[in-house]
Coordinates of C-alpha atoms in Angstrom, one line a residue:
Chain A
X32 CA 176.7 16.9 260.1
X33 CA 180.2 18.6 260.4
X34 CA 180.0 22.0 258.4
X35 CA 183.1 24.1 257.4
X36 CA 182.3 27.7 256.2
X37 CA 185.6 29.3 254.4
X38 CA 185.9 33.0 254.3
X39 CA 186.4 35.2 251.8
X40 CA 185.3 32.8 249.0
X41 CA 187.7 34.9 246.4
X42 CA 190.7 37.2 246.9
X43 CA 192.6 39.1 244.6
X44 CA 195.7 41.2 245.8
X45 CA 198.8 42.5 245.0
X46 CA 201.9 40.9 245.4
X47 CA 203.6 42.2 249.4
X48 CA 199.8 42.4 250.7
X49 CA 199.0 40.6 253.4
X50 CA 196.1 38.5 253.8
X51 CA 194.1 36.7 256.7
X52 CA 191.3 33.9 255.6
X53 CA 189.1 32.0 257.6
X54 CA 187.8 28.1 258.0
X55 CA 184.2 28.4 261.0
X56 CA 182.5 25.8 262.0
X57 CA 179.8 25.3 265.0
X58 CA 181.2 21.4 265.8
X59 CA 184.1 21.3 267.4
X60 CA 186.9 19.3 265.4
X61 CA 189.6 16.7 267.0
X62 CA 192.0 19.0 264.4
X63 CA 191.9 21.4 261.3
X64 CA 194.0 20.8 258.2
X65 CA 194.9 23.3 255.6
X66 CA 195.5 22.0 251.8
X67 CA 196.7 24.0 249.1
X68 CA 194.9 23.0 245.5
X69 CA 196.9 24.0 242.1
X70 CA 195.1 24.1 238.9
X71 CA 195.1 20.1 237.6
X72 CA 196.4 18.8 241.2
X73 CA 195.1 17.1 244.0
X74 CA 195.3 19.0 247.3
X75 CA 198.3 19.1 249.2
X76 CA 198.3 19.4 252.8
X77 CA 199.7 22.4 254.5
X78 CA 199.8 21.9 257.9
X79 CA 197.4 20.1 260.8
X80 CA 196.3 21.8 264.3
X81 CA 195.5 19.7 266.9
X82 CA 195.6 21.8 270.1
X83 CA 193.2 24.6 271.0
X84 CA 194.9 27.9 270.3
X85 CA 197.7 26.4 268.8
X86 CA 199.8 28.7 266.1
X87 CA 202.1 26.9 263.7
X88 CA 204.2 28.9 261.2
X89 CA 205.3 27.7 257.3
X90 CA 207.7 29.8 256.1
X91 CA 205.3 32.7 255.6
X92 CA 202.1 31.0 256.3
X93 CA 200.8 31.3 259.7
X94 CA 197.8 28.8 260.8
X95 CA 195.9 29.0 264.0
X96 CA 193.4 27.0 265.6
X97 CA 190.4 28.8 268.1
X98 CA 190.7 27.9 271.3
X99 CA 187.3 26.3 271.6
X100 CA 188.8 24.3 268.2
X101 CA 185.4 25.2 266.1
X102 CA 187.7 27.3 264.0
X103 CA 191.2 28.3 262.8
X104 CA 192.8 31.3 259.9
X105 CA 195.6 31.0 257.8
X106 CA 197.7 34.5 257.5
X107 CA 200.0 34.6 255.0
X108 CA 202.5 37.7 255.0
X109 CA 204.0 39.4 252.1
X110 CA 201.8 37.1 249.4
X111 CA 203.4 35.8 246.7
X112 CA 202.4 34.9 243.1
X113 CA 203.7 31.6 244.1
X114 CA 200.4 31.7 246.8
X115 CA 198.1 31.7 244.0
X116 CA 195.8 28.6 244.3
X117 CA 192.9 26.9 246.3
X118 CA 193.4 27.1 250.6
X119 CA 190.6 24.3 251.7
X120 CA 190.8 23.6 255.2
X121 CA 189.1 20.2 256.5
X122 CA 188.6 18.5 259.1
X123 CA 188.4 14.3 260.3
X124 CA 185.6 12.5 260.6
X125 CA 184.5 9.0 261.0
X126 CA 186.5 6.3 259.4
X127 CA 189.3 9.1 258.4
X128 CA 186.4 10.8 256.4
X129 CA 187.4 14.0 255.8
X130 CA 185.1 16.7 255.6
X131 CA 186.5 19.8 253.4
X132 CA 185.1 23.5 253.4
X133 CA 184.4 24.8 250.0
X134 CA 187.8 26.3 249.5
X135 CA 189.2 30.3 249.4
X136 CA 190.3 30.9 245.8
X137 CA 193.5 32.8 246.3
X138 CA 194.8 35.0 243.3
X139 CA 197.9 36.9 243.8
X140 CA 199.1 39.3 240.8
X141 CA 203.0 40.2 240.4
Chain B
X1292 CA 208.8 6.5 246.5
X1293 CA 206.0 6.5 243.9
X1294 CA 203.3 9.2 244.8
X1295 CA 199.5 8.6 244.3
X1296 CA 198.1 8.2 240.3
X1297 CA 195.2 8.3 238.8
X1298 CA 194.1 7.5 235.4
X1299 CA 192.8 8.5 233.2
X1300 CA 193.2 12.1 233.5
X1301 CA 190.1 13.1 231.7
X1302 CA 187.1 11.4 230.0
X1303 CA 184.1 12.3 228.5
X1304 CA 180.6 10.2 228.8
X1305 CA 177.3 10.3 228.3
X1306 CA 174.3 10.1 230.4
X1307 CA 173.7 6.6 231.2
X1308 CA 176.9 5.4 230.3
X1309 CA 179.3 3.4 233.2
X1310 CA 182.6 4.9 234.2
X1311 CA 185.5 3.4 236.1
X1312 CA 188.3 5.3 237.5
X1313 CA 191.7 3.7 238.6
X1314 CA 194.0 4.7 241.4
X1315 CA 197.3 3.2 242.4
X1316 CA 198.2 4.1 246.3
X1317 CA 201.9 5.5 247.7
X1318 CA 204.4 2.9 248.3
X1319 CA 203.6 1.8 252.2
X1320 CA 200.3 2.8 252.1
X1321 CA 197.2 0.4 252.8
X1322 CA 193.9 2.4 252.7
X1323 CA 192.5 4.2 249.7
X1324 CA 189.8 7.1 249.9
X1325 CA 187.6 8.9 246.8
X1326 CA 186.6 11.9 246.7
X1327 CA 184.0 14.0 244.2
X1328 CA 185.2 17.9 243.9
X1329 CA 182.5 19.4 241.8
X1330 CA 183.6 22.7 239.7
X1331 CA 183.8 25.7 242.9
X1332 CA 183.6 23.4 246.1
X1333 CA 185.4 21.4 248.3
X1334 CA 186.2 17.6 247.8
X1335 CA 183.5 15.4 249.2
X1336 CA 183.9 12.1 250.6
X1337 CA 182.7 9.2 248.6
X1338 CA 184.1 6.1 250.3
X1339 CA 187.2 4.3 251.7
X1340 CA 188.6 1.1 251.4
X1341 CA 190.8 -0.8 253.7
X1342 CA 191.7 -4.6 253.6
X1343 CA 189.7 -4.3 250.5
X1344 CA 185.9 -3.6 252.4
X1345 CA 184.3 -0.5 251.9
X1346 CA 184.7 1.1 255.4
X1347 CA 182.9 4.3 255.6
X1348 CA 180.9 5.9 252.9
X1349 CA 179.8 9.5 252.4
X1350 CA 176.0 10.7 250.9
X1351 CA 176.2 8.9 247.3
X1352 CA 173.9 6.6 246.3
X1353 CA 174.9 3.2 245.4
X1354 CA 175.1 3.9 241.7
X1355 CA 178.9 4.7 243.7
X1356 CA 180.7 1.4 244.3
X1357 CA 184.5 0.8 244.1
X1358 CA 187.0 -2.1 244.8
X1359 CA 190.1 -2.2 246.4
X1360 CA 192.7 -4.7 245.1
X1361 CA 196.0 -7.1 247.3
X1362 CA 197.8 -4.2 246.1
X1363 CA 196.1 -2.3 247.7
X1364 CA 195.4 0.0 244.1
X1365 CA 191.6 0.5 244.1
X1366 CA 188.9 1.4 241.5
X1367 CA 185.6 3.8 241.4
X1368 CA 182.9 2.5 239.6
X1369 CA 179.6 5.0 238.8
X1370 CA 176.9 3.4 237.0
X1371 CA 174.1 5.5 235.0
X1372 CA 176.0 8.5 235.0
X1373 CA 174.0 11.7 235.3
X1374 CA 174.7 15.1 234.3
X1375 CA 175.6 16.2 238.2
X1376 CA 178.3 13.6 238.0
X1377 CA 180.7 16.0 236.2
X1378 CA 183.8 16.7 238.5
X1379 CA 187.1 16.4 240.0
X1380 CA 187.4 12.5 241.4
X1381 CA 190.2 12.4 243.6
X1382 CA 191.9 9.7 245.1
X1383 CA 193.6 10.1 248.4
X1384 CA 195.5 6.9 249.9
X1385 CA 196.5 6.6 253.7
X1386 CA 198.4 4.3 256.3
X1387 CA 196.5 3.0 259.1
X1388 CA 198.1 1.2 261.6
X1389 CA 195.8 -0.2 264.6
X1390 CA 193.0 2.3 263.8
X1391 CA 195.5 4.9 263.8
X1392 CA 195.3 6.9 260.6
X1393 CA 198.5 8.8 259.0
X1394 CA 198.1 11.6 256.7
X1395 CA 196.7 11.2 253.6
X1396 CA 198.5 12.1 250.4
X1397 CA 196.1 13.0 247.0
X1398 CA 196.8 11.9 243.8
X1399 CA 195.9 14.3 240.7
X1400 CA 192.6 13.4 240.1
X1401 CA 190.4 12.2 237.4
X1402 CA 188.2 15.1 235.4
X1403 CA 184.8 13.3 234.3
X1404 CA 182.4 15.1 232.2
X1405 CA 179.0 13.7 231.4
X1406 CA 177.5 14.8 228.2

């Protein structure tokens, strides 16, 4: 079974901060996604790494993926109250299964 | 381009009652997955349907079935609801072209509470 530990589970910070969260795993994934959850929403994807240190950048929001692709972070510079929400990552299985990591609840006050 | 819904947004049953939840798939798109999020985790995959046949299915018992229509709209049925049942059921629907799968696109979910 394909395990995806998020890290923190909660943050809190001040709007400017930075922040740097986690997705870990000890399988090695074909590619990592990154949602974003709203309150009342379904999740809506961020971005998808496929290749093994590969860094891709949205706007603020900077994902990479490990180089042995068992795990990837999501920085996100100068946070925003517009950041506030859910960051799951996941990642494909069987079938197009995905498999989703509990989620990083992100709160970010003005 | 119409985006993935769900109805209803919320219901309320009991245990041992029978729910079904309804999901109409984006324009273009021919596969339909559920999901269960349960209050504080991550969504977990129930099944998908393709050409209307179940094909994959997660770690729910078969109290779990669904149906997937021509349209390609699909519906999750849960039988003997139990207390545990009470989440987030979210419907994600897909293209997949020659066993190629496209990104899937989440509609905004169904909130079930079992009494």
């Amino acid at each position: 079974t394909q395990l995806l530990e998020q890290s923190p589970q909660f943050l809190s910070i001040q709007e400017g901060e930075n922040l740097t969260v986690y997705c870990n795993s000890s399988s090695v994934f074909s590619s990592l996604q990154w949602y974003r959850q709203e309150p009342g929403e379904g999740p809506v994807l961020l971005v998808t790494v496929v290749t093994g240190g590969e860094v891709k950048k949205l706007k603020r929001l900077t994902f990479q993926f490990g180089d042995a692709r068992k795990d990837s972070s999501l920085h996100i510079t100068a946070a925003q109250p517009g950041d506030t929400g859910l960051y799951l990552c996941a990642g494909p299985g069987a079938n197009s299964k995905l498999t989703f990591g509990k989620g990083i609840t992100l709160s970010v006050r003005p | 381009e119409t985006g993935v819904t769900q109805s209803p947004t919320h219901l309320i049953k009991t245990r041992g009652q029978q729910v079904t939840l309804r999901c109409s798939s984006q324009s273009g798109h021919n596969t339909v997955s559920w999901y269960q999020q349960a209050l504080g985790q991550g969504p977990q995959f129930i099944f998908q349907y393709y050409r209307e046949e179940e094909n994959g299915r997660g770690n729910f018992p078969p109290r779990f079935s669904g149906l997937q229509f021509p349209n390609y709209s699909s519906e999750l049925n849960v039988n003997a609801l139990e207390l545990d049942d009470s989440a987030l059921y979210l419907c994600a629907s897909s293209l997949v072209i020659g066993g190629r799968s496209y990104e899937q696109f989440f509609g905004p979910g169904t909130r079930l509470t079992v009494l």
